[in-house]
Every structure is written in C-alpha cells, then in structure tokens.
PDB file of C-alpha atoms in Angstrom:
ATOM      1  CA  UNK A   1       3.840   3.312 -36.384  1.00 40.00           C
ATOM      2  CA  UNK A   2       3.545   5.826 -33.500  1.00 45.00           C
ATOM      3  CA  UNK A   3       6.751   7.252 -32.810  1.00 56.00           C
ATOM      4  CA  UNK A   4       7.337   7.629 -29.131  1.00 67.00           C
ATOM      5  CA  UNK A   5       7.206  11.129 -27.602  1.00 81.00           C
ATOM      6  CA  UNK A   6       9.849  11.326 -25.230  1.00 89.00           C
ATOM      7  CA  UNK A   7       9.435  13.221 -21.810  1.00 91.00           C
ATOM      8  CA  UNK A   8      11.996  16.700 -21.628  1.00 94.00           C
ATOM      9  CA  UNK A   9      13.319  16.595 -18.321  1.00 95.00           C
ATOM     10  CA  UNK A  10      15.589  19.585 -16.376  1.00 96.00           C
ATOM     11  CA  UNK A  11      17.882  18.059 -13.805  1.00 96.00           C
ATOM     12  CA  UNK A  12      18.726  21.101 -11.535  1.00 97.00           C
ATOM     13  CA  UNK A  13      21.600  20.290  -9.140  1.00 97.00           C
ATOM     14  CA  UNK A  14      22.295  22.340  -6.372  1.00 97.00           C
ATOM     15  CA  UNK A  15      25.232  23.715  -3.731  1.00 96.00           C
ATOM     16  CA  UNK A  16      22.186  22.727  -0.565  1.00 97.00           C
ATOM     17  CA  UNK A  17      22.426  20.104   2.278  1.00 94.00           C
ATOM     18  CA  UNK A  18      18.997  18.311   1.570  1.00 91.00           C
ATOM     19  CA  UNK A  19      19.254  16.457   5.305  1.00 92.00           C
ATOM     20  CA  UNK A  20      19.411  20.005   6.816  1.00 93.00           C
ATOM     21  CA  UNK A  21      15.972  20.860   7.000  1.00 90.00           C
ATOM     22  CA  UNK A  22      16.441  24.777   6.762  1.00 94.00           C
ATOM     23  CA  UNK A  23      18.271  23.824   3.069  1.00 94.00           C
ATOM     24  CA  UNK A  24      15.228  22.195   1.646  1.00 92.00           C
ATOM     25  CA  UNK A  25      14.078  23.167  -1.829  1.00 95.00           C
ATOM     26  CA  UNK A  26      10.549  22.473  -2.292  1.00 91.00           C
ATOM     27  CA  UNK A  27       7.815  24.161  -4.730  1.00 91.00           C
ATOM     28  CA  UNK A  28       5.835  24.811  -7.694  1.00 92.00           C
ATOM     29  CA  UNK A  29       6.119  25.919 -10.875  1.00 95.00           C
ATOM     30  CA  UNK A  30       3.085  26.337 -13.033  1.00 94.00           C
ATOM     31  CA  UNK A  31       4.623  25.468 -16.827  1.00 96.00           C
ATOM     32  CA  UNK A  32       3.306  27.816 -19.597  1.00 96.00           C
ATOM     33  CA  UNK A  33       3.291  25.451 -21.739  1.00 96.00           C
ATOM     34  CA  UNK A  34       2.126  22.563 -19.704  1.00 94.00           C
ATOM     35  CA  UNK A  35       4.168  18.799 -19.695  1.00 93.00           C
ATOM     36  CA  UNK A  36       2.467  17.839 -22.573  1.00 93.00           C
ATOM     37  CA  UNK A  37       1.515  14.812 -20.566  1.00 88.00           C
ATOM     38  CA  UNK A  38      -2.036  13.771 -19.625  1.00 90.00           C
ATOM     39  CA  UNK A  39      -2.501  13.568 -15.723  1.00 92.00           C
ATOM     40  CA  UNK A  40      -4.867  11.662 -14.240  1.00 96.00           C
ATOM     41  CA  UNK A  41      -6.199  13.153 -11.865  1.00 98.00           C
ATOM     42  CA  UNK A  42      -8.417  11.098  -8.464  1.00 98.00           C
ATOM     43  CA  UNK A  43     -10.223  13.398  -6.418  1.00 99.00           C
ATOM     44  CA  UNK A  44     -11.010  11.932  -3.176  1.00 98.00           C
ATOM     45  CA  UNK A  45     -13.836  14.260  -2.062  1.00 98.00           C
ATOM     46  CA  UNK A  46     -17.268  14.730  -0.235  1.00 98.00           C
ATOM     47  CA  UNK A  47     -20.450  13.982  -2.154  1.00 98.00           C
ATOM     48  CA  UNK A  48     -21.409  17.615  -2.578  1.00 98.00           C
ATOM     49  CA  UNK A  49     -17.795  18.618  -4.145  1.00 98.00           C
ATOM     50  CA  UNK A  50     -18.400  15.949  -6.644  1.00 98.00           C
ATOM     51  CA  UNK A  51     -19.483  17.793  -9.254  1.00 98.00           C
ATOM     52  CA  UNK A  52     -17.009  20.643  -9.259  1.00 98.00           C
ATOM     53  CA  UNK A  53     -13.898  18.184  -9.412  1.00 98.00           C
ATOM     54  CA  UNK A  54     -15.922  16.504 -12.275  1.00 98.00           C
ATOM     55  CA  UNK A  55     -16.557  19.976 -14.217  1.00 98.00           C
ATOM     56  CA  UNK A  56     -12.954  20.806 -13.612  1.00 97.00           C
ATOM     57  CA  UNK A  57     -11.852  17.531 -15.591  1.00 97.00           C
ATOM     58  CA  UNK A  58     -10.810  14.789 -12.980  1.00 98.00           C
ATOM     59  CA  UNK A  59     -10.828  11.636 -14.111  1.00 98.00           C
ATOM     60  CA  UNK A  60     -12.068   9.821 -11.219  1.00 98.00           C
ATOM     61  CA  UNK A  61     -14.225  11.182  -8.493  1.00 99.00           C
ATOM     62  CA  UNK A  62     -15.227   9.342  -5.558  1.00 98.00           C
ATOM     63  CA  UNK A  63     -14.280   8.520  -1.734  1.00 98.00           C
ATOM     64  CA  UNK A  64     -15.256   5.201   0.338  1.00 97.00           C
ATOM     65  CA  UNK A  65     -15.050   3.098  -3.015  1.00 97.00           C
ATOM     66  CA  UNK A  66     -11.647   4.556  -4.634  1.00 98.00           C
ATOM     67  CA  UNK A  67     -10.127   3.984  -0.714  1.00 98.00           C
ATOM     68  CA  UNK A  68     -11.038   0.496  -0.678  1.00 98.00           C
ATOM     69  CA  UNK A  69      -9.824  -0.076  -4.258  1.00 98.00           C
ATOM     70  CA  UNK A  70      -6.204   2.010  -3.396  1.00 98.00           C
ATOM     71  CA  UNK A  71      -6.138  -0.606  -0.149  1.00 97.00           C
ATOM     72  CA  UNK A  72      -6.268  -3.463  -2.731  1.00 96.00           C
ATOM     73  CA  UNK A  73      -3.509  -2.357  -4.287  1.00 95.00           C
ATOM     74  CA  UNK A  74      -5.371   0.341  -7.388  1.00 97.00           C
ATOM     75  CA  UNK A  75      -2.849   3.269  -8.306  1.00 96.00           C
ATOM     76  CA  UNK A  76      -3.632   4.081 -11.747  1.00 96.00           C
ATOM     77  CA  UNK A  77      -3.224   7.419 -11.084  1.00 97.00           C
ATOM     78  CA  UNK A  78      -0.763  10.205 -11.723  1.00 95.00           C
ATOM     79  CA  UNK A  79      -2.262  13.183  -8.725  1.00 96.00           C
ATOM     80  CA  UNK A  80      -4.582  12.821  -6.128  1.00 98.00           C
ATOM     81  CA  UNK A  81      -6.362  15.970  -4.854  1.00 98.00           C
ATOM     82  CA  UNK A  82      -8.768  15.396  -1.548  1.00 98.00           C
ATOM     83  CA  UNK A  83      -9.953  18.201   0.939  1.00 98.00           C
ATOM     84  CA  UNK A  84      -9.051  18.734   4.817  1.00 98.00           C
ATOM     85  CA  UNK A  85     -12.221  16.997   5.842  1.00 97.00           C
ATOM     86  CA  UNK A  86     -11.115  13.617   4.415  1.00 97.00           C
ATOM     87  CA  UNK A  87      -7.870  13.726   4.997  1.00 96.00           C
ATOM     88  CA  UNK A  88      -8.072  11.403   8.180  1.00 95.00           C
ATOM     89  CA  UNK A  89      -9.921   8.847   5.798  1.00 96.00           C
ATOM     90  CA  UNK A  90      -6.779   9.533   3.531  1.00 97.00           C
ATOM     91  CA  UNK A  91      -4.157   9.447   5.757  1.00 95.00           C
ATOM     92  CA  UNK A  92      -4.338   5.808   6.124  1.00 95.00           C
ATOM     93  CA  UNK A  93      -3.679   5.027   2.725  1.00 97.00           C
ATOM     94  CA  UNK A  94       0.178   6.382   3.321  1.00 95.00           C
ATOM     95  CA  UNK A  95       1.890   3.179   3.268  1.00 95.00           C
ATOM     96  CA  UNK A  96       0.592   2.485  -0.143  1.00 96.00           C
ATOM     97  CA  UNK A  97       0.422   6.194  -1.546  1.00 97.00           C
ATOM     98  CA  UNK A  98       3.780   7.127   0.291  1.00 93.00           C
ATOM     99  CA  UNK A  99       6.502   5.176  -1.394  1.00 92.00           C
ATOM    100  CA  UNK A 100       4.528   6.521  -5.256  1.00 93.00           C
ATOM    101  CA  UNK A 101       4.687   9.669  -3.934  1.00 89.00           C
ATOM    102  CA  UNK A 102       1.129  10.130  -4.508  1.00 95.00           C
ATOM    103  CA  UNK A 103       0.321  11.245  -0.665  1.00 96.00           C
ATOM    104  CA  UNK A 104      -1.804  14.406  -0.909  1.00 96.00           C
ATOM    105  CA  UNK A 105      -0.197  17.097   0.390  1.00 93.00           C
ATOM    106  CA  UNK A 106      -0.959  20.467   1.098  1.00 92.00           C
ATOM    107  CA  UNK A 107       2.026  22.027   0.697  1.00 86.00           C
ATOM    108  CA  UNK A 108       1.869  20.948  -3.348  1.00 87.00           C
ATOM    109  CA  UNK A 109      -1.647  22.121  -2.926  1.00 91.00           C
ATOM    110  CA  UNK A 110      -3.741  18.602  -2.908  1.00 96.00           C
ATOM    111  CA  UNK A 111      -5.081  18.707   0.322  1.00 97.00           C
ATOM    112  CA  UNK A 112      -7.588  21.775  -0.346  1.00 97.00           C
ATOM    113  CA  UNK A 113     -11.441  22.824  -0.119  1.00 97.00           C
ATOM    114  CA  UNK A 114     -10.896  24.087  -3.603  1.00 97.00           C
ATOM    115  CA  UNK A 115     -11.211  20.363  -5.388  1.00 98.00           C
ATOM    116  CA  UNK A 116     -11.918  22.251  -8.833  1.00 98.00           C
ATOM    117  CA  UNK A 117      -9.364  24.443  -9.160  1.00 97.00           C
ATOM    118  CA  UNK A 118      -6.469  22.517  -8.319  1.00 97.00           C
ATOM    119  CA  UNK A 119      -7.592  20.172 -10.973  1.00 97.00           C
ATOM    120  CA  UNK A 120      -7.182  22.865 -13.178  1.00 95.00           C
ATOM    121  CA  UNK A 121      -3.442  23.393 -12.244  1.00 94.00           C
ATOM    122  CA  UNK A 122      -2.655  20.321 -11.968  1.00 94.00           C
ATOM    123  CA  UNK A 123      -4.166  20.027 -15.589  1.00 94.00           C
ATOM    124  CA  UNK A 124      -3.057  22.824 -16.557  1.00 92.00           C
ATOM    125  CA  UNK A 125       0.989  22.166 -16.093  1.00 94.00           C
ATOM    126  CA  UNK A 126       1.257  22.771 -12.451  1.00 94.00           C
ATOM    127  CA  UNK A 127       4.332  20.720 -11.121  1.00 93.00           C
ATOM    128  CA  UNK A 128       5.269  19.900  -7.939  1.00 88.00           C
ATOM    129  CA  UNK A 129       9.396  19.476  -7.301  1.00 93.00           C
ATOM    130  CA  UNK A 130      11.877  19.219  -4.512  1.00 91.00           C
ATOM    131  CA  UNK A 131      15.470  18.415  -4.309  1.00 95.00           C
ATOM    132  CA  UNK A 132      16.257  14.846  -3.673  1.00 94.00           C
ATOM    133  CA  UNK A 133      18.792  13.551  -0.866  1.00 93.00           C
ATOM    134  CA  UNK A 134      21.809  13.950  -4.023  1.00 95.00           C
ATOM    135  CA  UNK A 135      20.899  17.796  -4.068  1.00 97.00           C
ATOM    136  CA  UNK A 136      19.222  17.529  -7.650  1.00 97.00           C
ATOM    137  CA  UNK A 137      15.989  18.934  -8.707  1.00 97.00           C
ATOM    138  CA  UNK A 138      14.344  16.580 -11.174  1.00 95.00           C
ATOM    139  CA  UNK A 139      11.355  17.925 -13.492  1.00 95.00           C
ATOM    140  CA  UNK A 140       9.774  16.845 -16.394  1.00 94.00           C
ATOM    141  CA  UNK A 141       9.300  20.055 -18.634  1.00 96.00           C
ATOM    142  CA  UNK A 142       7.687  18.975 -22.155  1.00 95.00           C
ATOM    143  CA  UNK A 143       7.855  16.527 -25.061  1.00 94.00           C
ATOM    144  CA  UNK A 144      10.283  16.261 -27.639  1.00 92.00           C
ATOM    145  CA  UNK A 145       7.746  17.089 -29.858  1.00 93.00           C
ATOM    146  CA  UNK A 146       7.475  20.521 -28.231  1.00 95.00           C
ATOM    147  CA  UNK A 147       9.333  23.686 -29.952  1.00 95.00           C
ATOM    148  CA  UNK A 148      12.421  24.789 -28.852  1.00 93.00           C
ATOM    149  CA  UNK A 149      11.157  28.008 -27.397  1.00 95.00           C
ATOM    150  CA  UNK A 150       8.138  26.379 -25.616  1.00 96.00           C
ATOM    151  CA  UNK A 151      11.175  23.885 -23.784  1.00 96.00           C
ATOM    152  CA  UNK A 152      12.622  26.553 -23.482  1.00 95.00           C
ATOM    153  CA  UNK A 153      10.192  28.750 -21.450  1.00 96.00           C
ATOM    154  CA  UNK A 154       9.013  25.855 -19.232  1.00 97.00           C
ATOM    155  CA  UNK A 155      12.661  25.614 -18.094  1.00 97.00           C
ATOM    156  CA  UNK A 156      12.627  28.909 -16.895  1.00 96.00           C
ATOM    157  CA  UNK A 157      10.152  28.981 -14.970  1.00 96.00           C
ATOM    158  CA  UNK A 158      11.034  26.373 -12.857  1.00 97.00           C
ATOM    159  CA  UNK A 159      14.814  27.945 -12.776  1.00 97.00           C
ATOM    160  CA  UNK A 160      13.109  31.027 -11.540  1.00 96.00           C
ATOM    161  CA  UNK A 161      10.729  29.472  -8.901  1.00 96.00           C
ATOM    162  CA  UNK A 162      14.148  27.396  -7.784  1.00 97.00           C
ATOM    163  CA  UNK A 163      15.804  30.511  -7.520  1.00 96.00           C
ATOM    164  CA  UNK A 164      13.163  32.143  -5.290  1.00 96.00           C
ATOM    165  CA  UNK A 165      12.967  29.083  -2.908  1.00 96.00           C
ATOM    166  CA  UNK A 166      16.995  30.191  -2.507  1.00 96.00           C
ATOM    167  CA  UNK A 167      17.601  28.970   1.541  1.00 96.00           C
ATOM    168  CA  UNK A 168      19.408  31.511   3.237  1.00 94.00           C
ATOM    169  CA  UNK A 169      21.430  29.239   5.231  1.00 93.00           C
ATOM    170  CA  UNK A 170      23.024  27.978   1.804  1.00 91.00           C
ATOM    171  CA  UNK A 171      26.287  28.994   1.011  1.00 89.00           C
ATOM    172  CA  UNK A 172      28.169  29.313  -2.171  1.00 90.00           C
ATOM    173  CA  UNK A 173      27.402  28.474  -5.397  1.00 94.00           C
ATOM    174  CA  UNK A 174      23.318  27.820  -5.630  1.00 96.00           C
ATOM    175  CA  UNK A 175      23.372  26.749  -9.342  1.00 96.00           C
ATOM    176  CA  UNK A 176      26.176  23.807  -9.830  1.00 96.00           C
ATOM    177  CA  UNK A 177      24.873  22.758 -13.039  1.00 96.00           C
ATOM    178  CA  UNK A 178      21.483  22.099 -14.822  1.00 96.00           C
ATOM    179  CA  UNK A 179      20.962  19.644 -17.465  1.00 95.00           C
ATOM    180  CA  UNK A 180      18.000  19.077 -20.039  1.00 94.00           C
ATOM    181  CA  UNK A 181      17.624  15.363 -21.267  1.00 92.00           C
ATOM    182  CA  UNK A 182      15.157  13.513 -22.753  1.00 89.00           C
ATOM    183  CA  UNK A 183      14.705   9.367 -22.402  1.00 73.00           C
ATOM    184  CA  UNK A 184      16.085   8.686 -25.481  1.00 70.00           C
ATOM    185  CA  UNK A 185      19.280  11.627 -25.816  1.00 71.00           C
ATOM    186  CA  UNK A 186      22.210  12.328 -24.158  1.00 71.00           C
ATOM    187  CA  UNK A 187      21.636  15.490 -22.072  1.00 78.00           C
ATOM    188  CA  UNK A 188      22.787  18.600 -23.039  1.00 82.00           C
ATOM    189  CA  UNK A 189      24.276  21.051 -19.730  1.00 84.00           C
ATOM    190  CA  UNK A 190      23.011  24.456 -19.864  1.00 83.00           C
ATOM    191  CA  UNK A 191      25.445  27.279 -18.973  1.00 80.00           C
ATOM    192  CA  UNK A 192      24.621  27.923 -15.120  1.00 79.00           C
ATOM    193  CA  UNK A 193      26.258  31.618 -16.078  1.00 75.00           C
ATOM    194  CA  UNK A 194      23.427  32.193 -17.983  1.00 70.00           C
ATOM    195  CA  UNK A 195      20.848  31.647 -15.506  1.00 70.00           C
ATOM    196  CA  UNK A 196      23.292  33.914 -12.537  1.00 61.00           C
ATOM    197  CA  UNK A 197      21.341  36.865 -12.692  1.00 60.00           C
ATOM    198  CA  UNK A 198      17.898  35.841 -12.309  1.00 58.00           C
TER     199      UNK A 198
END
C-alpha cells in the first residue's frame, strides 16, 4: 500500500486590514527545498517560445488549442505561465481561470517573455502567497515525508519574505500567530517570539 504523503502547510495570520489596499500582503518565496509536489505546469506561448518552455520542463505547451480546451471546461493544471503578447488571447479565459486562481499574473511572475525560466521556479519551489480576506497567509511548505530541518527552512523563508512585504500603514502586532499543519495532524503553533527579530 502507498501511504499517503501529506502536504506541510504554514498558516501565517496577521495584525493587517486585507480590504485596505495599502495593507495587502502579497509575494514570493522561492522554497529551498521545494513543496515536494509535482506542478504542472501549461505554458500558453508563441510558436517560437515553444521550445524553451519545453526544455525548461512544462508539461504542456501550446496556445489556440489549450484555449479552446480551457473554454470547454480543461483545468488539469496546477500554474499557467503565458507572455505579454498573448495575454489578450488569455485574458478571456478569466471567468474560468479566475475563481481556480489559475489567472496568469505578472505580479507572481506568469505573465513574462521569459517562458523558460519561470518554469524553472515554478518547478523549482517558487510559491506564490497572499493574505486572504481573514488576514491569514496560507502556504503549502513540504511533505510529511520531508526532514524536520528541510520543513523547517522552507518555513522561514516564507516568514522572512512575509516580513519584508511588512505594510507600513499596519499597526501593532504583525505576527499574531503562525501555525504548521499537515492534512492528517493537528497543527502545532509556532512561538511568534521566535520569529520577532527577523
């Protein structure tokens, strides 16, 4: 029997106003040790950037027939990367992308020329986060398989990106409490005193 490898996930929540638009906490952390996940990756791109997403690893590659299967209702996918010049082609998928949060975006660096390399990151343990409308960050940081330390390192990095993407306009206490869980434990609360100085 396989036993089932349960996702690591870091709930951060924090002292922001979400609907204020200067408190917004969005970013990326690049995990050193990756999710442990397999991503699949569509890259909606011109004909001549085909081969570069296809080098970098994507696991679909394509344009007019990957829109027309997404309009029929196709979403096996976990990313999609596309380029500026296709966007408009893209754009009208957003109903259906949208609400699976799989909308390219180039803030979360999937709207780019660079087609190869962001399938790299994205890969390579690149995550994308922001804080819901509750104030929490949600991540998923590793496997249960994964070593303590390795967990452990992953969930620093994306404390430290969150505490870089600090808003100025918010007040008090940043950190109100992070938790690690996994889909099949309880979570376990990590001392936010621990994580003050960074």
């Amino acid at each position: 029997t396989t036993k089932f490898d349960s996702s690591v996930d870091i709930d951060v929540r924090l002292g922001v106003d979400p609907r204020k638009a200067n408190q917004m906490v969005r970013g990326i952390a690049t995990l050193p040790h990756g999710t442990g996940k397999t991503v699949r990756v569509l890259v909606l791109c011109t004909p001549d950037k085909e081969e570069e997403a296809k080098a970098a690893g994507a696991d679909y590659v394509g344009l007019d027939e990957y829109i027309t299967k997404i309009e029929g209702g196709w979403t096996d996918v976990d990313i999609i990367i596309t380029m500026p010049s296709v966007m408009a082609k893209v754009g009208k998928l957003g109903r259906i992308l949208g609400p699976r949060n799989l909308m390219p975006n180039p803030k979360s660096g999937t709207v780019t020329p660079e087609v190869g390399k962001a399938v790299t990151e994205v890969k390579g343990g690149k995550i994308d986060f922001k804080v819901d409308k509750t104030g929490i960050v949600h991540a998923s940081i590793g496997k249960v398989s994964f070593p303590p330390d390795k967990i452990f390192e992953n969930a620093m990095e994306v404390i430290q990106t969150i505490s870089k993407l600090k808003p100025s306009s918010a007040k008090g206490t940043y950190f109100k409490s992070i938790h690690l869980s996994s889909t099949m434990s309880k979570g376990i609360e990590i001392e936010t005193k621990s994580v003050a100085g960074i």
